Amino acid sequence: MDAFFVSVEELFDPSLKGKPVVVGGKADERGVVAAASYEARKFGVHSAMPLRTAYKLCPRAVFLEGHPERYREYSSKVHTILQQFSPRVEMASVDEAYVDMSGTERLHGPPLQAAHKIHEAMQAQISLRCSIGIGRSRLVAKISSALAKPNGVLWVMPAQEQSFLAPLDVRKIPGVGKVTETRLRELGIHKVGDLATRDEAFLEEKLGKWALTLAEKARGLDAGAWFENEVGTGEGPKSISHEHTFSVDTNSAPILEGMLARLSEMVGRRLREQGLHTHTIQLKLRLHDFTTIERSHSIAGTTQLDTEIFDHIRRLFRNHWTPGVAVRLVGVQASSLCEQEGSAQMSLTEDAGRGKWKTLLSTMDGLRDKHGDSTITLANSAKARFRERTHDNPADLHGKHGKREAPE
């Protein structure tokens, strides 16, 4: 999708069209740019850039905190439209999808014709634009879609993959970040073609086994965990987490525990939405000096209950936070996920109490679905002023499957 967050904002406020727009927060806030309009990009503004830097580059831009719930809604609509063209659809992120069009030629015609139909459907049904890359592999389709922006189509013909990739910068390969880029350049590898022609034994010696995956990608093949499963299949999420960065560092225990309670609620709700239970709870604290503390606890049995998640998080927090030390960020993560509930040994009284909490939280979920997340909260989190961070990989993204490679 083209400038997805900004484009959705323009649907609700047409006056934004043609203006430099930055989504992610206010100009003087901590945080980073989640998305920038093409008008803002002309000034050098790009995603992941600190908001304050974006303001220095483009002070006349309109800065928006964003509406994550709208982006999820329209992401779901994108998924629905794509399913009209193929049952094999995978949302790689909130604004990006892979569609396996194999065997659909009778219905939708050859690749360019099918792409044109997708363009028309997006515009007619949700008034949004997209760019489409076509290739025999997901890697080639992904890279060509980026080069087709905005609102274009780029088809890499069969057997032309290597010649298409060869002149591109190595950073164009999915999974190559700053660290890998630096190491490749030290070896004299600047273009994808340089990587494709290097001896694999040499690459493995210098970079390890990861280099073999890189070499396959340089030849246009789907390699590595990004592309491990078929389109539209694969495993569910490995973990579910929520974080919050405070506008001002705080050393207030009530504020910190209140926010952790709110984040525990959000993680619990996402677990229930996806029918998952967690066996491991992790706390994340980033202190005022950017020191990061991550501590986890494996529980007896499993849970998806807000109250139980918060009990474990609070215990971790009290054990690993030094009173008086200012905190910049807090986070809650649930991992070791499974669909089946595993129960620890409990008394009849404890089991009955747990059943009541399940019923209560299910009712609360229904109210939140109808009236919004802030409609009803637990007492511990009532004073926590949480603003959901706008990002491209929300925990409850509809139609998302498969594994992703770990960031560098």
Tab-separated table of C-alpha atoms in Angstrom:
chain	number	residue	atom	x	y	z
A	1	MET	CA	0.000	0.000	0.000
A	2	ASP	CA	1.270	3.503	-0.855
A	3	ALA	CA	1.989	5.711	2.207
A	4	PHE	CA	-0.651	3.625	3.957
A	5	PHE	CA	-1.008	5.400	7.307
A	6	VAL	CA	-1.055	8.825	5.644
A	7	SER	CA	-3.492	7.676	2.968
A	8	VAL	CA	-5.920	6.366	5.586
A	9	GLU	CA	-5.670	9.665	7.474
A	10	GLU	CA	-6.526	11.507	4.234
A	11	LEU	CA	-9.721	9.468	3.900
A	12	PHE	CA	-10.929	10.955	7.185
A	13	ASP	CA	-9.415	14.420	6.612
A	14	PRO	CA	-9.176	15.290	2.899
A	15	SER	CA	-7.528	18.632	3.765
A	16	LEU	CA	-4.296	16.687	4.352
A	17	LYS	CA	-3.959	15.799	0.663
A	18	GLY	CA	-0.980	17.458	-0.994
A	19	LYS	CA	0.594	18.466	2.329
A	20	PRO	CA	3.720	17.089	3.999
A	21	VAL	CA	2.319	14.776	6.686
A	22	VAL	CA	4.153	12.802	9.372
A	23	VAL	CA	2.427	10.049	11.355
A	24	GLY	CA	3.852	8.845	14.659
A	25	GLY	CA	3.457	11.621	17.204
A	26	LYS	CA	3.824	15.315	17.882
A	27	ALA	CA	6.860	17.169	16.611
A	28	ASP	CA	8.309	17.736	20.091
A	29	GLU	CA	7.662	14.219	21.396
A	30	ARG	CA	9.914	11.263	21.862
A	31	GLY	CA	9.330	8.584	19.322
A	32	VAL	CA	9.928	7.955	15.658
A	33	VAL	CA	8.198	8.544	12.347
A	34	ALA	CA	5.804	5.716	11.524
A	35	ALA	CA	5.003	7.041	8.053
A	36	ALA	CA	5.544	10.133	5.933
A	37	SER	CA	3.663	11.418	2.916
A	38	TYR	CA	5.532	11.671	-0.364
A	39	GLU	CA	5.503	15.457	0.074
A	40	ALA	CA	7.339	15.069	3.420
A	41	ARG	CA	9.789	12.552	1.949
A	42	LYS	CA	11.030	15.221	-0.456
A	43	PHE	CA	12.558	16.932	2.587
A	44	GLY	CA	14.381	13.771	3.668
A	45	VAL	CA	11.811	12.576	6.200
A	46	HIS	CA	11.498	8.796	6.402
A	47	SER	CA	10.127	6.113	8.680
A	48	ALA	CA	12.055	5.241	11.869
A	49	MET	CA	13.520	8.767	11.971
A	50	PRO	CA	13.176	10.582	15.346
A	51	LEU	CA	10.190	12.908	15.283
A	52	ARG	CA	12.315	15.851	16.383
A	53	THR	CA	14.684	15.278	13.471
A	54	ALA	CA	11.728	15.147	11.094
A	55	TYR	CA	10.548	18.502	12.424
A	56	LYS	CA	13.973	20.077	11.808
A	57	LEU	CA	13.915	18.810	8.218
A	58	CYS	CA	10.319	19.808	7.556
A	59	PRO	CA	8.934	22.227	10.181
A	60	ARG	CA	5.811	22.944	8.128
A	61	ALA	CA	4.734	19.304	8.090
A	62	VAL	CA	1.492	18.239	9.773
A	63	PHE	CA	2.400	15.884	12.642
A	64	LEU	CA	-0.248	13.327	13.608
A	65	GLU	CA	-0.287	10.820	16.446
A	66	GLY	CA	-2.144	8.428	14.160
A	67	HIS	CA	-5.078	6.048	14.570
A	68	PRO	CA	-3.822	2.448	14.804
A	69	GLU	CA	-7.352	1.088	15.029
A	70	ARG	CA	-8.161	2.635	11.635
A	71	TYR	CA	-5.038	1.152	10.095
A	72	ARG	CA	-5.947	-2.317	11.343
A	73	GLU	CA	-9.477	-1.871	9.992
A	74	TYR	CA	-8.236	-0.907	6.528
A	75	SER	CA	-5.562	-3.606	6.604
A	76	SER	CA	-8.382	-6.101	7.119
A	77	LYS	CA	-10.214	-4.566	4.143
A	78	VAL	CA	-7.085	-4.928	2.011
A	79	HIS	CA	-6.895	-8.584	3.032
A	80	THR	CA	-10.547	-9.100	2.065
A	81	ILE	CA	-10.024	-7.520	-1.363
A	82	LEU	CA	-6.968	-9.654	-2.082
A	83	GLN	CA	-8.890	-12.787	-1.173
A	84	GLN	CA	-11.220	-11.951	-4.065
A	85	PHE	CA	-8.250	-12.707	-6.335
A	86	SER	CA	-6.713	-15.728	-4.599
A	87	PRO	CA	-7.352	-17.782	-1.465
A	88	ARG	CA	-3.603	-17.759	-0.777
A	89	VAL	CA	-2.945	-14.379	0.838
A	90	GLU	CA	-0.467	-13.529	3.568
A	91	MET	CA	-0.302	-10.144	5.264
A	92	ALA	CA	3.416	-9.599	5.818
A	93	SER	CA	2.658	-6.423	7.755
A	94	VAL	CA	-0.217	-4.004	8.195
A	95	ASP	CA	0.344	-2.527	4.706
A	96	GLU	CA	2.039	-5.298	2.739
A	97	ALA	CA	0.821	-8.656	1.455
A	98	TYR	CA	1.923	-11.586	-0.655
A	99	VAL	CA	-0.639	-13.110	-3.022
A	100	ASP	CA	-0.018	-16.426	-4.784
A	101	MET	CA	-1.796	-16.030	-8.117
A	102	SER	CA	-0.809	-19.447	-9.489
A	103	GLY	CA	-3.700	-21.026	-11.372
A	104	THR	CA	-5.845	-17.875	-11.495
A	105	GLU	CA	-5.122	-16.908	-15.114
A	106	ARG	CA	-8.534	-18.043	-16.368
A	107	LEU	CA	-10.271	-15.823	-13.839
A	108	HIS	CA	-8.026	-12.758	-13.802
A	109	GLY	CA	-5.894	-12.993	-16.928
A	110	PRO	CA	-2.098	-12.755	-17.256
A	111	PRO	CA	-0.031	-11.013	-14.535
A	112	LEU	CA	-0.261	-7.409	-15.757
A	113	GLN	CA	-4.002	-7.669	-16.310
A	114	ALA	CA	-4.488	-9.189	-12.853
A	115	ALA	CA	-2.401	-6.410	-11.287
A	116	HIS	CA	-4.515	-3.804	-13.070
A	117	LYS	CA	-7.665	-5.421	-11.640
A	118	ILE	CA	-6.204	-5.308	-8.122
A	119	HIS	CA	-5.433	-1.607	-8.574
A	120	GLU	CA	-9.007	-0.969	-9.679
A	121	ALA	CA	-10.476	-2.972	-6.788
A	122	MET	CA	-8.431	-1.093	-4.175
A	123	GLN	CA	-9.467	2.258	-5.599
A	124	ALA	CA	-13.138	1.321	-6.033
A	125	GLN	CA	-13.667	-0.416	-2.691
A	126	ILE	CA	-11.484	1.528	-0.224
A	127	SER	CA	-10.163	4.528	-2.227
A	128	LEU	CA	-6.518	3.611	-1.567
A	129	ARG	CA	-3.581	3.115	-3.909
A	130	CYS	CA	-1.038	0.331	-3.962
A	131	SER	CA	2.097	-0.701	-5.790
A	132	ILE	CA	2.491	-4.228	-7.117
A	133	GLY	CA	5.578	-6.304	-7.776
A	134	ILE	CA	5.297	-9.501	-9.790
A	135	GLY	CA	7.829	-12.308	-9.742
A	136	ARG	CA	8.319	-16.045	-9.417
A	137	SER	CA	9.497	-15.596	-5.816
A	138	ARG	CA	8.235	-13.525	-2.916
A	139	LEU	CA	11.642	-11.886	-2.598
A	140	VAL	CA	11.555	-10.590	-6.174
A	141	ALA	CA	7.915	-9.506	-5.837
A	142	LYS	CA	8.716	-7.622	-2.624
A	143	ILE	CA	11.712	-5.772	-4.043
A	144	SER	CA	9.965	-4.928	-7.330
A	145	SER	CA	6.881	-3.610	-5.509
A	146	ALA	CA	9.085	-1.108	-3.663
A	147	LEU	CA	10.602	0.030	-6.961
A	148	ALA	CA	7.128	0.376	-8.483
A	149	LYS	CA	6.008	3.032	-5.995
A	150	PRO	CA	3.863	5.000	-6.126
A	151	ASN	CA	0.815	3.325	-7.658
A	152	GLY	CA	2.805	1.304	-10.181
A	153	VAL	CA	3.376	-2.252	-11.357
A	154	LEU	CA	6.741	-3.894	-12.007
A	155	TRP	CA	6.917	-7.405	-13.485
A	156	VAL	CA	10.234	-9.235	-13.403
A	157	MET	CA	10.008	-11.757	-16.198
A	158	PRO	CA	10.968	-15.406	-15.548
A	159	ALA	CA	14.726	-16.068	-15.864
A	160	GLN	CA	15.451	-12.325	-15.525
A	161	GLU	CA	15.677	-12.314	-11.717
A	162	GLN	CA	19.464	-12.122	-11.397
A	163	SER	CA	19.882	-9.425	-14.027
A	164	PHE	CA	17.118	-7.422	-12.325
A	165	LEU	CA	18.716	-7.722	-8.873
A	166	ALA	CA	22.385	-7.372	-9.855
A	167	PRO	CA	22.623	-3.525	-10.019
A	168	LEU	CA	20.661	-2.953	-6.810
A	169	ASP	CA	22.281	-1.961	-3.516
A	170	VAL	CA	22.710	-4.867	-1.078
A	171	ARG	CA	20.397	-3.054	1.379
A	172	LYS	CA	17.532	-3.911	-0.972
A	173	ILE	CA	17.753	-7.545	0.120
A	174	PRO	CA	15.172	-8.227	2.860
A	175	GLY	CA	16.927	-8.945	6.153
A	176	VAL	CA	20.072	-6.933	5.383
A	177	GLY	CA	20.346	-4.232	8.019
A	178	LYS	CA	23.063	-1.749	8.911
A	179	VAL	CA	25.310	-4.301	10.610
A	180	THR	CA	25.259	-6.787	7.718
A	181	GLU	CA	25.582	-3.965	5.201
A	182	THR	CA	28.749	-2.736	6.904
A	183	ARG	CA	30.274	-6.217	6.945
A	184	LEU	CA	29.430	-6.756	3.267
A	185	ARG	CA	30.954	-3.444	2.234
A	186	GLU	CA	34.122	-4.299	4.141
A	187	LEU	CA	34.348	-7.351	1.857
A	188	GLY	CA	33.917	-5.187	-1.230
A	189	ILE	CA	30.299	-6.231	-1.725
A	190	HIS	CA	28.154	-3.217	-2.570
A	191	LYS	CA	25.661	-4.493	-5.147
A	192	VAL	CA	23.453	-7.574	-5.136
A	193	GLY	CA	25.382	-8.779	-8.176
A	194	ASP	CA	28.632	-8.662	-6.179
A	195	LEU	CA	27.070	-10.990	-3.646
A	196	ALA	CA	25.620	-13.370	-6.232
A	197	THR	CA	29.001	-13.931	-7.878
A	198	ARG	CA	31.087	-14.435	-4.734
A	199	ASP	CA	32.209	-17.923	-3.776
A	200	GLU	CA	29.880	-19.381	-1.148
A	201	ALA	CA	32.753	-20.907	0.844
A	202	PHE	CA	34.356	-17.453	1.092
A	203	LEU	CA	31.081	-15.892	2.209
A	204	GLU	CA	30.465	-18.569	4.823
A	205	GLU	CA	33.976	-18.154	6.188
A	206	LYS	CA	33.530	-14.395	6.557
A	207	LEU	CA	29.854	-14.171	7.542
A	208	GLY	CA	28.817	-17.606	8.807
A	209	LYS	CA	25.918	-19.767	7.622
A	210	TRP	CA	23.697	-16.686	7.237
A	211	ALA	CA	25.810	-15.868	4.167
A	212	LEU	CA	24.453	-18.884	2.286
A	213	THR	CA	20.926	-17.570	2.742
A	214	LEU	CA	22.083	-14.161	1.500
A	215	ALA	CA	23.648	-15.728	-1.572
A	216	GLU	CA	20.414	-17.513	-2.451
A	217	LYS	CA	18.463	-14.276	-2.030
A	218	ALA	CA	20.938	-12.528	-4.321
A	219	ARG	CA	19.943	-15.039	-7.000
A	220	GLY	CA	16.263	-14.179	-6.537
A	221	LEU	CA	15.286	-17.200	-4.433
A	222	ASP	CA	13.035	-17.309	-1.389
A	223	ALA	CA	15.484	-18.258	1.351
A	224	GLY	CA	15.517	-17.920	5.116
A	225	ALA	CA	12.798	-17.733	7.741
A	226	TRP	CA	11.009	-14.885	5.943
A	227	PHE	CA	9.969	-17.304	3.224
A	228	GLU	CA	9.953	-20.625	5.047
A	229	ASN	CA	6.273	-21.413	4.516
A	230	GLU	CA	3.909	-21.323	1.561
A	231	VAL	CA	1.925	-18.116	1.086
A	232	GLY	CA	-1.094	-18.022	3.386
A	233	THR	CA	0.108	-20.875	5.588
A	234	GLY	CA	2.437	-21.190	8.522
A	235	GLU	CA	2.586	-20.794	12.226
A	236	GLY	CA	0.945	-18.155	14.340
A	237	PRO	CA	2.849	-15.532	16.336
A	238	LYS	CA	5.835	-16.563	18.427
A	239	SER	CA	5.116	-13.866	20.983
A	240	ILE	CA	2.729	-11.019	21.759
A	241	SER	CA	3.992	-7.826	23.343
A	242	HIS	CA	3.092	-4.235	24.062
A	243	GLU	CA	5.387	-1.383	25.094
A	244	HIS	CA	5.016	2.215	26.181
A	245	THR	CA	7.568	5.040	26.076
A	246	PHE	CA	6.885	7.791	28.601
A	247	SER	CA	6.968	11.380	27.359
A	248	VAL	CA	9.028	12.197	30.455
A	249	ASP	CA	11.140	9.669	32.362
A	250	THR	CA	9.439	8.630	35.599
A	251	ASN	CA	10.538	7.028	38.867
A	252	SER	CA	7.027	6.854	40.309
A	253	ALA	CA	6.223	3.279	41.326
A	254	PRO	CA	2.414	3.801	41.078
A	255	ILE	CA	2.749	5.223	37.548
A	256	LEU	CA	5.092	2.453	36.432
A	257	GLU	CA	2.960	-0.328	37.904
A	258	GLY	CA	-0.197	1.258	36.519
A	259	MET	CA	1.272	1.242	33.019
A	260	LEU	CA	2.454	-2.359	33.416
A	261	ALA	CA	-1.094	-3.291	34.436
A	262	ARG	CA	-2.438	-1.596	31.297
A	263	LEU	CA	0.075	-3.387	29.084
A	264	SER	CA	-0.754	-6.701	30.771
A	265	GLU	CA	-4.414	-6.118	29.917
A	266	MET	CA	-3.559	-5.497	26.281
A	267	VAL	CA	-1.390	-8.607	26.030
A	268	GLY	CA	-4.094	-10.704	27.703
A	269	ARG	CA	-6.727	-9.435	25.325
A	270	ARG	CA	-4.603	-10.216	22.260
A	271	LEU	CA	-4.024	-13.733	23.588
A	272	ARG	CA	-7.763	-14.304	23.958
A	273	GLU	CA	-8.500	-12.820	20.523
A	274	GLN	CA	-6.191	-15.369	18.937
A	275	GLY	CA	-7.170	-18.272	21.164
A	276	LEU	CA	-3.666	-18.545	22.640
A	277	HIS	CA	-2.196	-19.140	26.087
A	278	THR	CA	1.254	-18.197	27.356
A	279	HIS	CA	3.749	-20.118	29.443
A	280	THR	CA	6.412	-17.382	29.699
A	281	ILE	CA	5.969	-13.763	30.811
A	282	GLN	CA	8.698	-11.171	30.189
A	283	LEU	CA	9.246	-7.687	31.603
A	284	LYS	CA	11.143	-5.000	29.724
A	285	LEU	CA	12.485	-1.843	31.357
A	286	ARG	CA	14.514	0.817	29.571
A	287	LEU	CA	16.075	3.209	32.056
A	288	HIS	CA	16.804	6.923	31.658
A	289	ASP	CA	20.358	6.152	30.439
A	290	PHE	CA	19.026	3.639	27.856
A	291	THR	CA	20.158	0.652	29.901
A	292	THR	CA	17.663	-2.107	29.059
A	293	ILE	CA	16.587	-4.770	31.552
A	294	GLU	CA	14.697	-7.843	30.299
A	295	ARG	CA	13.607	-10.505	32.753
A	296	SER	CA	11.288	-13.449	32.143
A	297	HIS	CA	9.429	-15.992	34.226
A	298	SER	CA	8.020	-19.356	33.169
A	299	ILE	CA	4.798	-20.079	34.975
A	300	ALA	CA	3.235	-23.350	36.079
A	301	GLY	CA	0.628	-24.189	33.470
A	302	THR	CA	-0.435	-21.427	31.060
A	303	THR	CA	-2.602	-18.333	31.173
A	304	GLN	CA	-4.367	-15.708	29.074
A	305	LEU	CA	-5.788	-13.771	32.026
A	306	ASP	CA	-4.830	-10.123	32.523
A	307	THR	CA	-4.723	-10.458	36.303
A	308	GLU	CA	-2.361	-13.421	36.266
A	309	ILE	CA	-0.085	-11.831	33.673
A	310	PHE	CA	0.110	-8.660	35.771
A	311	ASP	CA	0.811	-10.590	38.980
A	312	HIS	CA	3.917	-12.102	37.373
A	313	ILE	CA	4.970	-8.820	35.759
A	314	ARG	CA	4.589	-6.899	39.010
A	315	ARG	CA	6.717	-9.458	40.813
A	316	LEU	CA	9.421	-9.205	38.154
A	317	PHE	CA	9.259	-5.410	38.300
A	318	ARG	CA	9.609	-5.226	42.071
A	319	ASN	CA	12.509	-7.676	41.993
A	320	HIS	CA	14.496	-5.926	39.279
A	321	TRP	CA	13.701	-2.191	39.494
A	322	THR	CA	15.681	-0.037	41.897
A	323	PRO	CA	13.321	2.468	43.548
A	324	GLY	CA	14.144	6.022	42.547
A	325	VAL	CA	15.705	5.091	39.185
A	326	ALA	CA	13.940	6.881	36.326
A	327	VAL	CA	12.414	4.700	33.598
A	328	ARG	CA	11.974	5.653	29.955
A	329	LEU	CA	10.080	2.596	28.613
A	330	VAL	CA	8.192	-0.390	29.977
A	331	GLY	CA	7.052	-3.483	28.120
A	332	VAL	CA	5.179	-6.744	28.661
A	333	GLN	CA	5.637	-9.824	26.483
A	334	ALA	CA	3.977	-13.234	26.394
A	335	SER	CA	5.857	-16.074	24.690
A	336	SER	CA	5.974	-19.883	24.596
A	337	LEU	CA	2.473	-19.679	23.141
A	338	CYS	CA	0.088	-22.595	22.638
A	339	GLU	CA	-3.552	-23.140	21.760
A	340	GLN	CA	-4.265	-25.653	24.507
A	341	GLU	CA	-4.685	-24.449	28.054
A	342	GLY	CA	-2.246	-26.045	30.477
A	343	SER	CA	-3.357	-25.957	34.081
A	344	ALA	CA	-1.309	-25.895	37.233
A	345	GLN	CA	-2.527	-27.779	40.286
A	346	MET	CA	-5.123	-25.607	42.040
A	347	SER	CA	-7.569	-25.852	44.867
A	348	LEU	CA	-11.292	-25.875	44.127
A	349	THR	CA	-11.544	-22.311	45.445
A	350	GLU	CA	-8.713	-21.065	43.215
A	351	ASP	CA	-10.165	-22.825	40.175
A	352	ALA	CA	-13.601	-21.313	40.793
A	353	GLY	CA	-12.044	-17.853	41.127
A	354	ARG	CA	-10.183	-18.322	37.866
A	355	GLY	CA	-13.419	-19.270	36.133
A	356	LYS	CA	-15.054	-16.051	37.334
A	357	TRP	CA	-12.145	-14.003	35.986
A	358	LYS	CA	-12.462	-15.710	32.599
A	359	THR	CA	-16.144	-14.814	32.435
A	360	LEU	CA	-15.511	-11.228	33.558
A	361	LEU	CA	-12.661	-10.635	31.111
A	362	SER	CA	-14.710	-12.101	28.259
A	363	THR	CA	-17.461	-9.595	29.063
A	364	MET	CA	-14.913	-6.772	29.208
A	365	ASP	CA	-13.551	-7.800	25.802
A	366	GLY	CA	-17.048	-7.551	24.337
A	367	LEU	CA	-17.492	-4.033	25.735
A	368	ARG	CA	-14.102	-2.964	24.361
A	369	ASP	CA	-14.944	-4.371	20.936
A	370	LYS	CA	-18.111	-2.316	20.913
A	371	HIS	CA	-16.994	0.911	22.581
A	372	GLY	CA	-13.183	1.028	22.402
A	373	ASP	CA	-10.189	-0.236	24.383
A	374	SER	CA	-10.379	2.482	27.037
A	375	THR	CA	-14.045	1.783	27.878
A	376	ILE	CA	-13.272	-0.449	30.820
A	377	THR	CA	-9.998	-1.333	32.556
A	378	LEU	CA	-8.762	-2.974	35.715
A	379	ALA	CA	-8.379	-0.699	38.732
A	380	ASN	CA	-4.585	-0.984	38.679
A	381	SER	CA	-4.381	0.454	35.172
A	382	ALA	CA	-7.160	3.041	35.387
A	383	LYS	CA	-4.760	5.990	35.676
A	384	ALA	CA	-2.293	4.798	33.048
A	385	ARG	CA	-2.312	7.175	30.105
A	386	PHE	CA	-1.391	4.840	27.303
A	387	ARG	CA	-1.265	5.897	23.672
A	388	GLU	CA	-0.871	2.996	21.289
A	389	ARG	CA	2.275	3.273	19.229
A	390	THR	CA	1.669	3.359	15.490
A	391	HIS	CA	3.682	0.619	13.842
A	392	ASP	CA	3.463	-1.820	10.952
A	393	ASN	CA	3.310	-5.090	12.854
A	394	PRO	CA	0.449	-5.006	15.378
A	395	ALA	CA	-0.150	-8.113	17.463
A	396	ASP	CA	-3.688	-8.606	16.167
A	397	LEU	CA	-3.004	-8.127	12.462
A	398	HIS	CA	-5.594	-10.030	10.454
A	399	GLY	CA	-4.282	-12.560	7.959
A	400	LYS	CA	-0.674	-12.562	9.168
A	401	HIS	CA	1.182	-15.876	9.223
A	402	GLY	CA	4.622	-17.334	9.273
A	403	LYS	CA	7.994	-16.642	10.830
A	404	ARG	CA	10.144	-13.579	10.428
A	405	GLU	CA	13.863	-13.248	10.692
A	406	ALA	CA	15.188	-11.692	13.850
A	407	PRO	CA	16.279	-8.046	13.552
A	408	GLU	CA	19.982	-7.316	13.791
